[in-house]
mmCIF file of C-alpha atoms and ligand atoms in Angstrom:
data_model
loop_
_atom_site.group_PDB
_atom_site.id
_atom_site.type_symbol
_atom_site.label_atom_id
_atom_site.label_comp_id
_atom_site.label_asym_id
_atom_site.label_seq_id
_atom_site.Cartn_x
_atom_site.Cartn_y
_atom_site.Cartn_z
ATOM 1 C CA MET A 1 -4.849 -67.772 144.201
ATOM 2 C CA ASN A 2 -2.865 -64.524 143.805
ATOM 3 C CA ILE A 3 -4.124 -61.471 145.674
ATOM 4 C CA ILE A 4 -3.053 -57.815 145.864
ATOM 5 C CA PHE A 5 -3.992 -55.635 148.842
ATOM 6 C CA LEU A 6 -4.210 -51.933 148.041
ATOM 7 C CA GLY A 7 -4.809 -49.294 150.674
ATOM 8 C CA PRO A 8 -3.206 -46.325 152.408
ATOM 9 C CA PRO A 9 -0.752 -46.688 155.313
ATOM 10 C CA GLY A 10 -2.572 -48.034 158.356
ATOM 11 C CA ALA A 11 -5.585 -49.298 156.376
ATOM 12 C CA GLY A 12 -5.150 -52.842 157.734
ATOM 13 C CA LYS A 13 -3.355 -54.535 154.812
ATOM 14 C CA GLY A 14 -0.904 -56.367 157.087
ATOM 15 C CA THR A 15 -3.603 -57.355 159.595
ATOM 16 C CA GLN A 16 -5.914 -58.796 156.951
ATOM 17 C CA SER A 17 -3.251 -60.401 154.770
ATOM 18 C CA LYS A 18 -1.862 -62.319 157.777
ATOM 19 C CA ARG A 19 -5.375 -63.646 158.412
ATOM 20 C CA LEU A 20 -5.778 -64.654 154.737
ATOM 21 C CA GLU A 21 -2.399 -66.381 154.830
ATOM 22 C CA ILE A 22 -3.605 -68.618 157.652
ATOM 23 C CA ARG A 23 -7.065 -69.227 156.164
ATOM 24 C CA TYR A 24 -5.933 -70.088 152.612
ATOM 25 C CA GLY A 25 -2.427 -71.439 153.259
ATOM 26 C CA ILE A 26 -0.848 -69.008 150.785
ATOM 27 C CA SER A 27 2.144 -66.796 151.549
ATOM 28 C CA GLN A 28 1.871 -63.168 152.604
ATOM 29 C CA ILE A 29 4.566 -61.066 150.946
ATOM 30 C CA SER A 30 5.040 -57.706 152.632
ATOM 31 C CA THR A 31 7.668 -55.562 150.914
ATOM 32 C CA GLY A 32 7.685 -53.319 154.027
ATOM 33 C CA ASP A 33 8.551 -56.326 156.258
ATOM 34 C CA MET A 34 11.209 -57.463 153.771
ATOM 35 C CA LEU A 35 12.806 -53.997 153.797
ATOM 36 C CA ARG A 36 12.669 -53.796 157.617
ATOM 37 C CA ALA A 37 14.468 -57.177 157.764
ATOM 38 C CA GLU A 38 17.177 -55.771 155.443
ATOM 39 C CA VAL A 39 17.527 -52.672 157.661
ATOM 40 C CA LYS A 40 17.857 -54.888 160.750
ATOM 41 C CA ALA A 41 20.476 -57.048 159.015
ATOM 42 C CA GLY A 42 22.451 -53.910 158.048
ATOM 43 C CA SER A 43 22.662 -55.011 154.380
ATOM 44 C CA ASP A 44 23.408 -52.655 151.453
ATOM 45 C CA ILE A 45 19.700 -52.650 150.552
ATOM 46 C CA GLY A 46 18.804 -51.928 154.177
ATOM 47 C CA ARG A 47 21.215 -48.988 154.396
ATOM 48 C CA GLU A 48 19.840 -47.469 151.174
ATOM 49 C CA ALA A 49 16.201 -48.051 152.207
ATOM 50 C CA LYS A 50 16.373 -46.797 155.807
ATOM 51 C CA ALA A 51 16.627 -43.071 155.160
ATOM 52 C CA LEU A 52 13.827 -43.193 152.578
ATOM 53 C CA MET A 53 11.544 -45.239 154.842
ATOM 54 C CA ASP A 54 12.196 -42.939 157.815
ATOM 55 C CA ALA A 55 11.231 -39.984 155.601
ATOM 56 C CA GLY A 56 8.051 -41.737 154.409
ATOM 57 C CA LYS A 57 9.315 -41.900 150.805
ATOM 58 C CA LEU A 58 9.212 -44.892 148.480
ATOM 59 C CA VAL A 59 12.389 -46.840 147.770
ATOM 60 C CA SER A 60 13.408 -47.202 144.107
ATOM 61 C CA ASP A 61 11.254 -49.312 141.778
ATOM 62 C CA SER A 62 14.279 -51.261 140.522
ATOM 63 C CA MET A 63 15.377 -52.300 144.031
ATOM 64 C CA ILE A 64 11.920 -53.399 145.095
ATOM 65 C CA VAL A 65 11.103 -55.213 141.828
ATOM 66 C CA THR A 66 14.330 -57.261 142.026
ATOM 67 C CA MET A 67 13.573 -58.164 145.652
ATOM 68 C CA LEU A 68 9.965 -59.099 144.861
ATOM 69 C CA GLU A 69 10.818 -61.229 141.841
ATOM 70 C CA ALA A 70 13.290 -63.315 143.870
ATOM 71 C CA ARG A 71 10.596 -63.814 146.499
ATOM 72 C CA ILE A 72 7.749 -64.921 144.221
ATOM 73 C CA ARG A 73 10.041 -67.441 142.523
ATOM 74 C CA GLN A 74 10.383 -69.329 145.815
ATOM 75 C CA PRO A 75 8.567 -72.700 145.970
ATOM 76 C CA ASP A 76 6.047 -71.662 148.650
ATOM 77 C CA CYS A 77 4.581 -69.114 146.183
ATOM 78 C CA GLU A 78 3.573 -71.763 143.638
ATOM 79 C CA LYS A 79 0.265 -72.201 145.502
ATOM 80 C CA GLY A 80 -0.305 -68.464 145.412
ATOM 81 C CA PHE A 81 0.586 -65.302 147.305
ATOM 82 C CA ILE A 82 -0.847 -62.207 148.932
ATOM 83 C CA LEU A 83 0.964 -58.988 148.039
ATOM 84 C CA ASP A 84 0.896 -56.485 150.924
ATOM 85 C CA GLY A 85 2.525 -53.156 150.016
ATOM 86 C CA PHE A 86 3.426 -54.047 146.413
ATOM 87 C CA PRO A 87 2.908 -52.746 143.765
ATOM 88 C CA ARG A 88 2.962 -49.101 144.835
ATOM 89 C CA THR A 89 3.648 -47.411 141.503
ATOM 90 C CA VAL A 90 2.424 -48.016 137.957
ATOM 91 C CA ALA A 91 6.012 -48.988 136.996
ATOM 92 C CA GLN A 92 5.947 -51.693 139.718
ATOM 93 C CA ALA A 93 2.551 -52.943 138.476
ATOM 94 C CA GLU A 94 3.869 -53.198 134.915
ATOM 95 C CA ALA A 95 6.963 -55.075 136.126
ATOM 96 C CA LEU A 96 4.681 -57.439 138.077
ATOM 97 C CA ASP A 97 2.566 -58.105 134.977
ATOM 98 C CA ASP A 98 5.734 -58.991 133.017
ATOM 99 C CA MET A 99 6.953 -61.259 135.824
ATOM 100 C CA LEU A 100 3.620 -63.092 136.052
ATOM 101 C CA ALA A 101 3.382 -63.491 132.280
ATOM 102 C CA ARG A 102 6.811 -65.174 132.327
ATOM 103 C CA LEU A 103 5.600 -67.489 135.120
ATOM 104 C CA GLN A 104 2.309 -68.115 133.221
ATOM 105 C CA SER A 105 0.408 -66.738 136.181
ATOM 106 C CA LYS A 106 -1.881 -63.777 136.923
ATOM 107 C CA ILE A 107 -3.530 -61.732 139.679
ATOM 108 C CA ASP A 108 -6.969 -63.152 140.617
ATOM 109 C CA VAL A 109 -8.245 -60.210 142.640
ATOM 110 C CA VAL A 110 -7.199 -56.768 143.890
ATOM 111 C CA LEU A 111 -8.694 -56.006 147.312
ATOM 112 C CA VAL A 112 -8.955 -52.266 147.996
ATOM 113 C CA LEU A 113 -9.187 -51.375 151.689
ATOM 114 C CA GLN A 114 -10.975 -48.041 152.089
ATOM 115 C CA VAL A 115 -10.411 -46.088 155.314
ATOM 116 C CA ASP A 116 -11.110 -42.428 156.172
ATOM 117 C CA GLU A 117 -7.862 -40.470 156.239
ATOM 118 C CA GLU A 118 -8.552 -39.088 159.734
ATOM 119 C CA ALA A 119 -8.534 -42.632 161.169
ATOM 120 C CA LEU A 120 -5.170 -43.585 159.691
ATOM 121 C CA ALA A 121 -2.848 -41.452 161.831
ATOM 122 C CA ASP A 122 -4.485 -42.719 165.051
ATOM 123 C CA ARG A 123 -4.246 -46.343 163.940
ATOM 124 C CA ILE A 124 -0.588 -45.940 163.068
ATOM 125 C CA ALA A 125 0.260 -44.052 166.269
ATOM 126 C CA GLY A 126 -1.308 -46.902 168.304
ATOM 127 C CA ARG A 127 0.338 -49.788 166.445
ATOM 128 C CA PHE A 128 2.838 -52.104 168.157
ATOM 129 C CA SER A 129 3.942 -55.648 167.465
ATOM 130 C CA CYS A 130 5.458 -58.635 169.193
ATOM 131 C CA ALA A 131 9.270 -58.616 168.922
ATOM 132 C CA LYS A 132 9.327 -62.424 168.826
ATOM 133 C CA CYS A 133 6.498 -63.579 166.506
ATOM 134 C CA GLY A 134 5.576 -60.303 164.748
ATOM 135 C CA ALA A 135 1.884 -60.365 165.772
ATOM 136 C CA SER A 136 0.431 -56.884 165.286
ATOM 137 C CA TYR A 137 -1.628 -55.019 167.907
ATOM 138 C CA ASN A 138 -3.112 -51.599 168.550
ATOM 139 C CA ASP A 139 -3.337 -49.630 171.813
ATOM 140 C CA ALA A 140 -6.943 -48.621 171.062
ATOM 141 C CA SER A 141 -8.529 -51.103 168.658
ATOM 142 C CA ASN A 142 -6.624 -54.338 169.114
ATOM 143 C CA PRO A 143 -4.784 -54.613 172.463
ATOM 144 C CA THR A 144 -3.257 -57.844 173.786
ATOM 145 C CA ARG A 145 -5.774 -59.898 175.852
ATOM 146 C CA GLU A 146 -3.454 -59.769 178.885
ATOM 147 C CA SER A 147 -1.580 -56.486 179.274
ATOM 148 C CA GLY A 148 2.082 -56.792 178.204
ATOM 149 C CA VAL A 149 1.813 -60.431 177.012
ATOM 150 C CA CYS A 150 1.608 -61.517 173.344
ATOM 151 C CA ASP A 151 -1.617 -63.504 172.697
ATOM 152 C CA ILE A 152 0.153 -65.733 170.186
ATOM 153 C CA CYS A 153 3.543 -66.615 171.686
ATOM 154 C CA GLY A 154 3.457 -65.303 175.288
ATOM 155 C CA SER A 155 6.455 -62.985 174.763
ATOM 156 C CA HIS A 156 6.730 -59.808 176.875
ATOM 157 C CA GLU A 157 8.774 -57.859 174.324
ATOM 158 C CA PHE A 158 7.088 -55.467 171.911
ATOM 159 C CA VAL A 159 8.358 -53.040 169.270
ATOM 160 C CA ARG A 160 7.102 -49.912 167.495
ATOM 161 C CA ARG A 161 8.125 -48.998 163.934
ATOM 162 C CA ALA A 162 10.573 -46.109 163.367
ATOM 163 C CA ASP A 163 8.256 -44.637 160.678
ATOM 164 C CA ASP A 164 5.116 -44.728 162.848
ATOM 165 C CA ASN A 165 5.043 -41.071 163.838
ATOM 166 C CA ARG A 166 2.657 -38.342 162.707
ATOM 167 C CA GLU A 167 5.196 -36.415 160.537
ATOM 168 C CA THR A 168 6.218 -39.503 158.549
ATOM 169 C CA VAL A 169 2.602 -40.595 158.186
ATOM 170 C CA THR A 170 1.799 -37.316 156.401
ATOM 171 C CA SER A 171 4.531 -37.987 153.882
ATOM 172 C CA ARG A 172 3.540 -41.697 153.505
ATOM 173 C CA LEU A 173 -0.021 -40.590 152.761
ATOM 174 C CA ALA A 174 1.194 -38.075 150.187
ATOM 175 C CA SER A 175 3.229 -40.829 148.463
ATOM 176 C CA TYR A 176 0.127 -43.034 148.489
ATOM 177 C CA ARG A 177 -2.049 -40.370 146.879
ATOM 178 C CA ARG A 178 0.526 -39.374 144.273
ATOM 179 C CA GLU A 179 2.098 -42.705 143.316
ATOM 180 C CA THR A 180 -0.186 -45.557 144.402
ATOM 181 C CA MET A 181 -3.721 -44.264 143.754
ATOM 182 C CA PRO A 182 -3.156 -44.339 139.953
ATOM 183 C CA LEU A 183 -3.039 -48.141 140.340
ATOM 184 C CA LEU A 184 -6.785 -48.205 140.788
ATOM 185 C CA PRO A 185 -7.687 -47.290 137.183
ATOM 186 C CA TYR A 186 -4.727 -49.418 136.050
ATOM 187 C CA TYR A 187 -6.212 -52.564 137.627
ATOM 188 C CA GLU A 188 -9.853 -51.689 136.959
ATOM 189 C CA ALA A 189 -9.020 -51.872 133.254
ATOM 190 C CA SER A 190 -7.708 -55.437 133.409
ATOM 191 C CA THR A 191 -8.340 -57.268 136.688
ATOM 192 C CA ARG A 192 -11.129 -58.034 139.145
ATOM 193 C CA VAL A 193 -11.140 -55.236 141.759
ATOM 194 C CA ALA A 194 -13.172 -55.515 144.989
ATOM 195 C CA PHE A 195 -13.725 -52.698 147.498
ATOM 196 C CA VAL A 196 -13.711 -53.403 151.230
ATOM 197 C CA ASP A 197 -15.004 -51.086 153.981
ATOM 198 C CA GLY A 198 -11.853 -50.886 156.124
ATOM 199 C CA MET A 199 -13.592 -48.698 158.749
ATOM 200 C CA ALA A 200 -15.423 -51.752 160.118
ATOM 201 C CA PRO A 201 -13.943 -53.576 163.131
ATOM 202 C CA ILE A 202 -11.148 -56.044 162.235
ATOM 203 C CA ASP A 203 -13.457 -59.127 162.283
ATOM 204 C CA GLY A 204 -16.042 -57.268 160.169
ATOM 205 C CA VAL A 205 -13.385 -56.458 157.560
ATOM 206 C CA SER A 206 -12.333 -60.141 157.513
ATOM 207 C CA ALA A 207 -15.974 -61.190 157.020
ATOM 208 C CA GLN A 208 -16.313 -58.908 153.984
ATOM 209 C CA ILE A 209 -13.095 -60.338 152.515
ATOM 210 C CA ASP A 210 -14.330 -63.911 153.113
ATOM 211 C CA GLY A 211 -17.475 -63.048 151.125
ATOM 212 C CA ILE A 212 -15.413 -61.696 148.222
ATOM 213 C CA MET A 213 -13.081 -64.719 148.265
ATOM 214 C CA THR A 214 -16.022 -67.123 148.017
ATOM 215 C CA GLU A 215 -17.032 -65.406 144.768
ATOM 216 C CA VAL A 216 -13.477 -65.375 143.388
ATOM 217 C CA GLU A 217 -12.678 -69.058 144.101
HETATM 218 P P1 AP5 B 1 4.759 -50.786 154.655
HETATM 219 O O1 AP5 B 1 5.352 -51.585 155.727
HETATM 220 O O2 AP5 B 1 4.123 -51.468 153.505
HETATM 221 O O3 AP5 B 1 3.766 -49.737 155.320
HETATM 222 P P2 AP5 B 1 2.385 -49.059 154.840
HETATM 223 O O4 AP5 B 1 1.931 -49.306 153.441
HETATM 224 O O5 AP5 B 1 2.569 -47.631 155.191
HETATM 225 O O6 AP5 B 1 1.330 -49.804 155.569
HETATM 226 P P3 AP5 B 1 1.275 -50.105 157.080
HETATM 227 O O7 AP5 B 1 2.100 -51.319 157.384
HETATM 228 O O8 AP5 B 1 1.586 -48.859 157.852
HETATM 229 O O9 AP5 B 1 -0.265 -50.340 157.273
HETATM 230 P P4 AP5 B 1 -1.206 -51.575 157.045
HETATM 231 O O10 AP5 B 1 -2.208 -51.212 156.002
HETATM 232 O O11 AP5 B 1 -0.452 -52.864 156.862
HETATM 233 O O12 AP5 B 1 -1.967 -51.575 158.440
HETATM 234 P P5 AP5 B 1 -1.937 -52.599 159.676
HETATM 235 O O13 AP5 B 1 -2.624 -53.880 159.326
HETATM 236 O O14 AP5 B 1 -0.573 -52.690 160.283
HETATM 237 O O15 AP5 B 1 5.856 -49.809 154.020
HETATM 238 C C1 AP5 B 1 6.739 -49.063 154.844
HETATM 239 C C2 AP5 B 1 7.742 -48.299 153.969
HETATM 240 O O16 AP5 B 1 8.542 -49.235 153.195
HETATM 241 C C3 AP5 B 1 7.131 -47.373 152.880
HETATM 242 O O17 AP5 B 1 6.814 -46.103 153.418
HETATM 243 C C4 AP5 B 1 8.276 -47.328 151.846
HETATM 244 O O18 AP5 B 1 9.294 -46.470 152.267
HETATM 245 C C5 AP5 B 1 8.832 -48.741 151.871
HETATM 246 N N1 AP5 B 1 8.167 -49.645 150.900
HETATM 247 C C6 AP5 B 1 7.433 -50.781 151.182
HETATM 248 N N2 AP5 B 1 6.974 -51.344 150.052
HETATM 249 C C7 AP5 B 1 7.443 -50.574 149.013
HETATM 250 C C8 AP5 B 1 7.280 -50.623 147.599
HETATM 251 N N3 AP5 B 1 6.537 -51.583 147.010
HETATM 252 N N4 AP5 B 1 7.869 -49.664 146.853
HETATM 253 C C9 AP5 B 1 8.612 -48.699 147.417
HETATM 254 N N5 AP5 B 1 8.788 -48.553 148.766
HETATM 255 C C10 AP5 B 1 8.211 -49.492 149.551
HETATM 256 O O19 AP5 B 1 -2.900 -51.791 160.666
HETATM 257 C C11 AP5 B 1 -2.491 -50.568 161.256
HETATM 258 C C12 AP5 B 1 -2.953 -50.510 162.711
HETATM 259 O O20 AP5 B 1 -4.386 -50.440 162.747
HETATM 260 C C13 AP5 B 1 -2.583 -51.768 163.540
HETATM 261 O O21 AP5 B 1 -2.250 -51.364 164.845
HETATM 262 C C14 AP5 B 1 -3.856 -52.627 163.523
HETATM 263 O O22 AP5 B 1 -3.981 -53.423 164.708
HETATM 264 C C15 AP5 B 1 -4.958 -51.559 163.441
HETATM 265 N N6 AP5 B 1 -6.110 -51.994 162.645
HETATM 266 C C16 AP5 B 1 -6.100 -52.785 161.526
HETATM 267 N N7 AP5 B 1 -7.357 -52.955 161.051
HETATM 268 C C17 AP5 B 1 -8.169 -52.226 161.870
HETATM 269 C C18 AP5 B 1 -9.586 -52.003 161.893
HETATM 270 N N8 AP5 B 1 -10.400 -52.545 160.963
HETATM 271 N N9 AP5 B 1 -10.094 -51.211 162.870
HETATM 272 C C19 AP5 B 1 -9.283 -50.660 163.825
HETATM 273 N N10 AP5 B 1 -7.932 -50.845 163.867
HETATM 274 C C20 AP5 B 1 -7.375 -51.621 162.897
HETATM 275 ZN ZN1 ZN B 2 4.276 -63.016 169.870
#
């Protein structure tokens, strides 16, 4: 099963794709997480990506396509994968189609998370995650059960993303509208596309996705 998550920054792509990864035993591939790991490692890719990410701009198609292709060729992706944050441009979607054709594979469903724009900046401003296991939380909608302790691994260390501020969010949203929204007609012409009400509480969003997945399987 190969799934794409489409949605603006803060829509809940990471939250829901991590849940799907556990439920279906297929790998979540987040190009944002991969780039943040490169930044942390201080690699050439990381150095090139950091300034663009901090400004809320997209990194180059060629860099991201090369990175993604290496990732989906890894053995754990043979069972399927969940793409979170890729593709983000029509050029990336075309490169993905070529890649999948070479691997004799295809996308089974594109899940589109729909969230009101006014809610996105608040979600992003409240986001934090566990420094040890990466579990994602939110000050308002998804706090840890015990204050200051990760529900999953018990760690007391949390981090906030460098690009999670209101100025960068405005530019991330503009990139989404300009470069990623054209993917909707692109996929509607060729692939099964399912819309999900991302304004529902996190469990309600998961329930809608479960319903869609039962039809796709
Ligand atoms: P990336 O890391 O992909 O960020 P993004 O697309 O902006 O998405 P987010 O991670 O901000 O949001 P999300 O939808 O995953 O929401 P989440 O589940 O965390 O990309 C970062 C940067 O990397 C880009 O700007 C670009 O520079 C670069 N990049 C990455 N991929 C690229 C590509 N393919 N091409 C070029 N450049 C690329 O949820 C957000 C918050 O809301 C959390 O706190 C969560 O707990 C909470 N929440 C989730 N669901 C709900 C709900 N239903 N109700 C209430 N709160 C909720
Ligand atoms: Zn943790």
